[in-house]
Amino acid sequence: MEWITQAKIPIGKWAKAGVDWLTDNAAWFFDGLAASLETVIGAILWVLQTPHPLVIVASVVALTWWVRRSAGFTVFTALGLLLIINQGYWTETTETLALVLAASVVCMGLGVPIGIAAARRPWLYSALQPVLDLMQTIPTFVYLIPALILFGLGMVPGLIATVIFAIPAPIRLTHLGITSTPKELIEAGQAFGATRSQLLWKVELPFARPQIMAGLTQTIMLSLSMVVIAALVGADGLGVPTLRALNQVNIVGVAIVLIAIILDRLFKPRAPKP
């Protein structure tokens, strides 16, 4: 068996050469992408941090009541956000929310169209499957290395790593929703003369909405799971105090749990009434 290991394929050298080529020849692209993403994150932070925290809490509580129409969940949301303010983690929470919201927008903006295209083209989904499997099985710390090299320290590499980690969920669930559309519905639409685009917007997407929304909630949960790891490359938010709290008694993890529960329930589709 030794002869197999004596002539190793230089995968590491090839990867290093590829990264070096990107940093030398495509720095303008990564700098522009980083500037654009920083602008998006900065805009979200401005919206969340400029008003008084109680104004944001009142707005979120009102949105919760409007979306869910649940008195219990609305009270839970209000008490959870007030607890975060009371414990002094409001700034870090808004930074985490900015990262999660930006990652969710990017993941859904890319994942849903890719999922639709894969549902319409089986060969494309067959080609995507091993890539998606790879993205979901590689240890999350590995994503930080190329992101750190190409984008430097800060929120942007954390956002890029989060997007790579989370985007398989909306792609897979959108594909599942579109391909699960009953043939009877599609045939009925075709019988009435609907075009492919009309079938997509009027039949397939409405039927796939629960799966797409499930993809959104999964994206949010996966993004929150990357908060602590993203802090290792300089991303601000709840990950920083969480890392500091590993050697001391601290409840900062409760803030992450509260945000996860609120966002999950807020974007979760309502169960149909019997």
PDB file of C-alpha atoms in Angstrom, residues 20-201:
ATOM      1  CA  ASP A  20      -3.002  33.021  -4.743  1.00  0.00           C
ATOM      2  CA  TRP A  21      -4.260  33.581  -8.280  1.00  0.00           C
ATOM      3  CA  LEU A  22      -7.565  34.929  -6.980  1.00  0.00           C
ATOM      4  CA  THR A  23      -5.897  37.307  -4.538  1.00  0.00           C
ATOM      5  CA  ASP A  24      -3.534  38.571  -7.249  1.00  0.00           C
ATOM      6  CA  ASN A  25      -5.953  38.883 -10.166  1.00  0.00           C
ATOM      7  CA  ALA A  26      -9.450  39.242  -8.698  1.00  0.00           C
ATOM      8  CA  ALA A  27      -8.802  41.492  -5.726  1.00  0.00           C
ATOM      9  CA  TRP A  28     -10.922  44.212  -7.351  1.00  0.00           C
ATOM     10  CA  PHE A  29     -13.922  41.885  -7.444  1.00  0.00           C
ATOM     11  CA  PHE A  30     -13.630  40.812  -3.817  1.00  0.00           C
ATOM     12  CA  ASP A  31     -13.030  44.400  -2.682  1.00  0.00           C
ATOM     13  CA  GLY A  32     -16.149  45.543  -4.530  1.00  0.00           C
ATOM     14  CA  LEU A  33     -18.199  42.656  -3.163  1.00  0.00           C
ATOM     15  CA  ALA A  34     -16.978  43.377   0.342  1.00  0.00           C
ATOM     16  CA  ALA A  35     -17.871  47.057  -0.002  1.00  0.00           C
ATOM     17  CA  SER A  36     -21.369  46.173  -1.245  1.00  0.00           C
ATOM     18  CA  LEU A  37     -21.992  43.706   1.579  1.00  0.00           C
ATOM     19  CA  GLU A  38     -20.657  46.154   4.162  1.00  0.00           C
ATOM     20  CA  THR A  39     -23.107  48.728   2.822  1.00  0.00           C
ATOM     21  CA  VAL A  40     -26.012  46.307   3.219  1.00  0.00           C
ATOM     22  CA  ILE A  41     -24.970  45.346   6.747  1.00  0.00           C
ATOM     23  CA  GLY A  42     -24.397  49.004   7.625  1.00  0.00           C
ATOM     24  CA  ALA A  43     -27.870  49.939   6.384  1.00  0.00           C
ATOM     25  CA  ILE A  44     -29.493  47.209   8.497  1.00  0.00           C
ATOM     26  CA  LEU A  45     -27.463  48.272  11.522  1.00  0.00           C
ATOM     27  CA  TRP A  46     -28.524  51.901  10.996  1.00  0.00           C
ATOM     28  CA  VAL A  47     -32.184  50.864  10.995  1.00  0.00           C
ATOM     29  CA  LEU A  48     -31.767  48.760  14.135  1.00  0.00           C
ATOM     30  CA  GLN A  49     -29.435  50.995  16.133  1.00  0.00           C
ATOM     31  CA  THR A  50     -30.471  54.566  15.288  1.00  0.00           C
ATOM     32  CA  PRO A  51     -33.894  54.556  17.036  1.00  0.00           C
ATOM     33  CA  HIS A  52     -34.204  54.031  20.773  1.00  0.00           C
ATOM     34  CA  PRO A  53     -34.150  50.306  21.644  1.00  0.00           C
ATOM     35  CA  LEU A  54     -37.686  50.523  23.024  1.00  0.00           C
ATOM     36  CA  VAL A  55     -38.884  51.840  19.649  1.00  0.00           C
ATOM     37  CA  ILE A  56     -37.427  48.770  17.932  1.00  0.00           C
ATOM     38  CA  VAL A  57     -38.953  46.508  20.576  1.00  0.00           C
ATOM     39  CA  ALA A  58     -42.374  48.113  20.083  1.00  0.00           C
ATOM     40  CA  SER A  59     -42.057  47.755  16.306  1.00  0.00           C
ATOM     41  CA  VAL A  60     -41.085  44.081  16.533  1.00  0.00           C
ATOM     42  CA  VAL A  61     -43.897  43.384  18.989  1.00  0.00           C
ATOM     43  CA  ALA A  62     -46.417  45.096  16.690  1.00  0.00           C
ATOM     44  CA  LEU A  63     -45.092  43.105  13.720  1.00  0.00           C
ATOM     45  CA  THR A  64     -45.340  39.901  15.764  1.00  0.00           C
ATOM     46  CA  TRP A  65     -48.979  40.561  16.620  1.00  0.00           C
ATOM     47  CA  TRP A  66     -49.810  41.493  13.019  1.00  0.00           C
ATOM     48  CA  VAL A  67     -48.190  38.347  11.611  1.00  0.00           C
ATOM     49  CA  ARG A  68     -49.060  35.708  14.226  1.00  0.00           C
ATOM     50  CA  ARG A  69     -52.156  37.097  15.992  1.00  0.00           C
ATOM     51  CA  SER A  70     -51.031  35.277  19.138  1.00  0.00           C
ATOM     52  CA  ALA A  71     -51.163  37.104  22.457  1.00  0.00           C
ATOM     53  CA  GLY A  72     -48.881  34.557  24.141  1.00  0.00           C
ATOM     54  CA  PHE A  73     -46.132  34.767  21.515  1.00  0.00           C
ATOM     55  CA  THR A  74     -46.415  38.565  21.379  1.00  0.00           C
ATOM     56  CA  VAL A  75     -45.897  38.800  25.162  1.00  0.00           C
ATOM     57  CA  PHE A  76     -42.995  36.338  24.912  1.00  0.00           C
ATOM     58  CA  THR A  77     -41.376  38.481  22.210  1.00  0.00           C
ATOM     59  CA  ALA A  78     -41.728  41.650  24.274  1.00  0.00           C
ATOM     60  CA  LEU A  79     -40.344  40.051  27.442  1.00  0.00           C
ATOM     61  CA  GLY A  80     -37.495  38.363  25.558  1.00  0.00           C
ATOM     62  CA  LEU A  81     -36.315  41.583  23.902  1.00  0.00           C
ATOM     63  CA  LEU A  82     -36.651  43.529  27.154  1.00  0.00           C
ATOM     64  CA  LEU A  83     -34.548  40.870  28.911  1.00  0.00           C
ATOM     65  CA  ILE A  84     -31.828  41.279  26.278  1.00  0.00           C
ATOM     66  CA  ILE A  85     -31.824  45.057  26.845  1.00  0.00           C
ATOM     67  CA  ASN A  86     -31.770  44.528  30.614  1.00  0.00           C
ATOM     68  CA  GLN A  87     -28.714  42.283  30.374  1.00  0.00           C
ATOM     69  CA  GLY A  88     -26.832  44.824  28.265  1.00  0.00           C
ATOM     70  CA  TYR A  89     -26.617  42.851  25.031  1.00  0.00           C
ATOM     71  CA  TRP A  90     -28.781  45.020  22.794  1.00  0.00           C
ATOM     72  CA  THR A  91     -25.931  46.324  20.605  1.00  0.00           C
ATOM     73  CA  GLU A  92     -24.528  42.832  20.099  1.00  0.00           C
ATOM     74  CA  THR A  93     -28.022  41.522  19.357  1.00  0.00           C
ATOM     75  CA  THR A  94     -28.603  44.105  16.634  1.00  0.00           C
ATOM     76  CA  GLU A  95     -25.226  43.239  15.094  1.00  0.00           C
ATOM     77  CA  THR A  96     -26.182  39.563  15.082  1.00  0.00           C
ATOM     78  CA  LEU A  97     -29.581  40.393  13.586  1.00  0.00           C
ATOM     79  CA  ALA A  98     -27.885  42.431  10.850  1.00  0.00           C
ATOM     80  CA  LEU A  99     -25.649  39.467   9.972  1.00  0.00           C
ATOM     81  CA  VAL A 100     -28.551  36.990  10.036  1.00  0.00           C
ATOM     82  CA  LEU A 101     -30.892  39.195   7.996  1.00  0.00           C
ATOM     83  CA  ALA A 102     -28.209  39.963   5.399  1.00  0.00           C
ATOM     84  CA  ALA A 103     -27.318  36.268   5.110  1.00  0.00           C
ATOM     85  CA  SER A 104     -30.999  35.332   4.801  1.00  0.00           C
ATOM     86  CA  VAL A 105     -31.569  37.873   2.034  1.00  0.00           C
ATOM     87  CA  VAL A 106     -28.555  36.611   0.076  1.00  0.00           C
ATOM     88  CA  CYS A 107     -29.425  32.936   0.629  1.00  0.00           C
ATOM     89  CA  MET A 108     -33.065  33.333  -0.380  1.00  0.00           C
ATOM     90  CA  GLY A 109     -32.200  35.658  -3.278  1.00  0.00           C
ATOM     91  CA  LEU A 110     -29.830  33.036  -4.700  1.00  0.00           C
ATOM     92  CA  GLY A 111     -31.292  29.820  -3.333  1.00  0.00           C
ATOM     93  CA  VAL A 112     -34.891  30.178  -4.515  1.00  0.00           C
ATOM     94  CA  PRO A 113     -34.024  30.870  -8.196  1.00  0.00           C
ATOM     95  CA  ILE A 114     -31.442  28.081  -8.172  1.00  0.00           C
ATOM     96  CA  GLY A 115     -33.987  25.716  -6.626  1.00  0.00           C
ATOM     97  CA  ILE A 116     -36.561  26.653  -9.274  1.00  0.00           C
ATOM     98  CA  ALA A 117     -34.037  26.136 -12.068  1.00  0.00           C
ATOM     99  CA  ALA A 118     -33.002  22.777 -10.589  1.00  0.00           C
ATOM    100  CA  ALA A 119     -36.650  21.699 -10.377  1.00  0.00           C
ATOM    101  CA  ARG A 120     -37.152  22.508 -14.054  1.00  0.00           C
ATOM    102  CA  ARG A 121     -33.902  20.830 -15.098  1.00  0.00           C
ATOM    103  CA  PRO A 122     -33.263  17.454 -13.409  1.00  0.00           C
ATOM    104  CA  TRP A 123     -29.725  17.299 -14.812  1.00  0.00           C
ATOM    105  CA  LEU A 124     -28.902  20.539 -12.995  1.00  0.00           C
ATOM    106  CA  TYR A 125     -30.109  19.192  -9.659  1.00  0.00           C
ATOM    107  CA  SER A 126     -28.114  16.003 -10.222  1.00  0.00           C
ATOM    108  CA  ALA A 127     -25.017  18.147 -10.735  1.00  0.00           C
ATOM    109  CA  LEU A 128     -25.827  20.313  -7.696  1.00  0.00           C
ATOM    110  CA  GLN A 129     -26.444  17.459  -5.267  1.00  0.00           C
ATOM    111  CA  PRO A 130     -22.780  16.549  -4.592  1.00  0.00           C
ATOM    112  CA  VAL A 131     -21.928  20.247  -4.242  1.00  0.00           C
ATOM    113  CA  LEU A 132     -24.755  20.786  -1.753  1.00  0.00           C
ATOM    114  CA  ASP A 133     -23.724  17.654   0.152  1.00  0.00           C
ATOM    115  CA  LEU A 134     -20.171  18.988   0.315  1.00  0.00           C
ATOM    116  CA  MET A 135     -21.327  22.384   1.571  1.00  0.00           C
ATOM    117  CA  GLN A 136     -23.399  20.797   4.334  1.00  0.00           C
ATOM    118  CA  THR A 137     -20.823  18.250   5.524  1.00  0.00           C
ATOM    119  CA  ILE A 138     -17.590  20.262   5.544  1.00  0.00           C
ATOM    120  CA  PRO A 139     -16.814  21.521   9.085  1.00  0.00           C
ATOM    121  CA  THR A 140     -17.999  25.093   9.433  1.00  0.00           C
ATOM    122  CA  PHE A 141     -14.566  26.323  10.526  1.00  0.00           C
ATOM    123  CA  VAL A 142     -13.233  25.437   7.075  1.00  0.00           C
ATOM    124  CA  TYR A 143     -15.431  28.104   5.455  1.00  0.00           C
ATOM    125  CA  LEU A 144     -13.683  30.806   7.471  1.00  0.00           C
ATOM    126  CA  ILE A 145     -10.251  30.174   5.957  1.00  0.00           C
ATOM    127  CA  PRO A 146     -10.885  31.226   2.300  1.00  0.00           C
ATOM    128  CA  ALA A 147     -13.317  33.939   3.438  1.00  0.00           C
ATOM    129  CA  LEU A 148     -10.658  35.376   5.736  1.00  0.00           C
ATOM    130  CA  ILE A 149      -7.989  35.253   3.029  1.00  0.00           C
ATOM    131  CA  LEU A 150     -10.159  36.875   0.356  1.00  0.00           C
ATOM    132  CA  PHE A 151     -12.086  39.413   2.464  1.00  0.00           C
ATOM    133  CA  GLY A 152      -9.988  40.036   5.570  1.00  0.00           C
ATOM    134  CA  LEU A 153     -11.333  40.482   9.099  1.00  0.00           C
ATOM    135  CA  GLY A 154     -14.799  41.820   9.839  1.00  0.00           C
ATOM    136  CA  MET A 155     -18.464  41.127   9.213  1.00  0.00           C
ATOM    137  CA  VAL A 156     -18.070  40.306   5.512  1.00  0.00           C
ATOM    138  CA  PRO A 157     -16.102  37.043   5.870  1.00  0.00           C
ATOM    139  CA  GLY A 158     -18.577  35.980   8.555  1.00  0.00           C
ATOM    140  CA  LEU A 159     -21.428  36.736   6.155  1.00  0.00           C
ATOM    141  CA  ILE A 160     -19.786  34.842   3.278  1.00  0.00           C
ATOM    142  CA  ALA A 161     -19.121  31.789   5.456  1.00  0.00           C
ATOM    143  CA  THR A 162     -22.692  31.910   6.760  1.00  0.00           C
ATOM    144  CA  VAL A 163     -24.138  32.072   3.242  1.00  0.00           C
ATOM    145  CA  ILE A 164     -22.059  29.102   2.059  1.00  0.00           C
ATOM    146  CA  PHE A 165     -23.148  27.104   5.099  1.00  0.00           C
ATOM    147  CA  ALA A 166     -26.856  27.994   4.925  1.00  0.00           C
ATOM    148  CA  ILE A 167     -27.700  28.256   1.214  1.00  0.00           C
ATOM    149  CA  PRO A 168     -28.210  24.509   0.579  1.00  0.00           C
ATOM    150  CA  ALA A 169     -31.388  24.636   2.710  1.00  0.00           C
ATOM    151  CA  PRO A 170     -33.388  27.043   0.494  1.00  0.00           C
ATOM    152  CA  ILE A 171     -32.124  25.355  -2.672  1.00  0.00           C
ATOM    153  CA  ARG A 172     -33.188  21.879  -1.543  1.00  0.00           C
ATOM    154  CA  LEU A 173     -36.528  22.941  -0.062  1.00  0.00           C
ATOM    155  CA  THR A 174     -37.459  25.121  -3.045  1.00  0.00           C
ATOM    156  CA  HIS A 175     -36.654  22.203  -5.354  1.00  0.00           C
ATOM    157  CA  LEU A 176     -38.766  19.929  -3.153  1.00  0.00           C
ATOM    158  CA  GLY A 177     -41.712  22.321  -3.183  1.00  0.00           C
ATOM    159  CA  ILE A 178     -41.692  22.851  -6.944  1.00  0.00           C
ATOM    160  CA  THR A 179     -41.264  19.172  -7.816  1.00  0.00           C
ATOM    161  CA  SER A 180     -44.001  18.201  -5.348  1.00  0.00           C
ATOM    162  CA  THR A 181     -46.644  20.215  -7.184  1.00  0.00           C
ATOM    163  CA  PRO A 182     -49.407  17.755  -8.165  1.00  0.00           C
ATOM    164  CA  LYS A 183     -49.529  16.977 -11.858  1.00  0.00           C
ATOM    165  CA  GLU A 184     -53.287  17.579 -11.781  1.00  0.00           C
ATOM    166  CA  LEU A 185     -52.737  21.253 -10.906  1.00  0.00           C
ATOM    167  CA  ILE A 186     -50.169  21.692 -13.654  1.00  0.00           C
ATOM    168  CA  GLU A 187     -52.372  19.946 -16.205  1.00  0.00           C
ATOM    169  CA  ALA A 188     -55.330  22.113 -15.180  1.00  0.00           C
ATOM    170  CA  GLY A 189     -53.242  25.236 -15.696  1.00  0.00           C
ATOM    171  CA  GLN A 190     -52.042  24.016 -19.075  1.00  0.00           C
ATOM    172  CA  ALA A 191     -55.622  23.214 -20.075  1.00  0.00           C
ATOM    173  CA  PHE A 192     -56.533  26.857 -19.455  1.00  0.00           C
ATOM    174  CA  GLY A 193     -53.650  27.997 -21.654  1.00  0.00           C
ATOM    175  CA  ALA A 194     -51.170  29.041 -18.950  1.00  0.00           C
ATOM    176  CA  THR A 195     -47.596  29.660 -20.073  1.00  0.00           C
ATOM    177  CA  ARG A 196     -44.552  28.269 -18.234  1.00  0.00           C
ATOM    178  CA  SER A 197     -44.064  31.526 -16.360  1.00  0.00           C
ATOM    179  CA  GLN A 198     -47.751  31.692 -15.444  1.00  0.00           C
ATOM    180  CA  LEU A 199     -47.624  28.105 -14.187  1.00  0.00           C
ATOM    181  CA  LEU A 200     -44.621  29.020 -12.072  1.00  0.00           C
ATOM    182  CA  TRP A 201     -46.136  32.162 -10.510  1.00  0.00           C
TER     183      TRP A 201
END
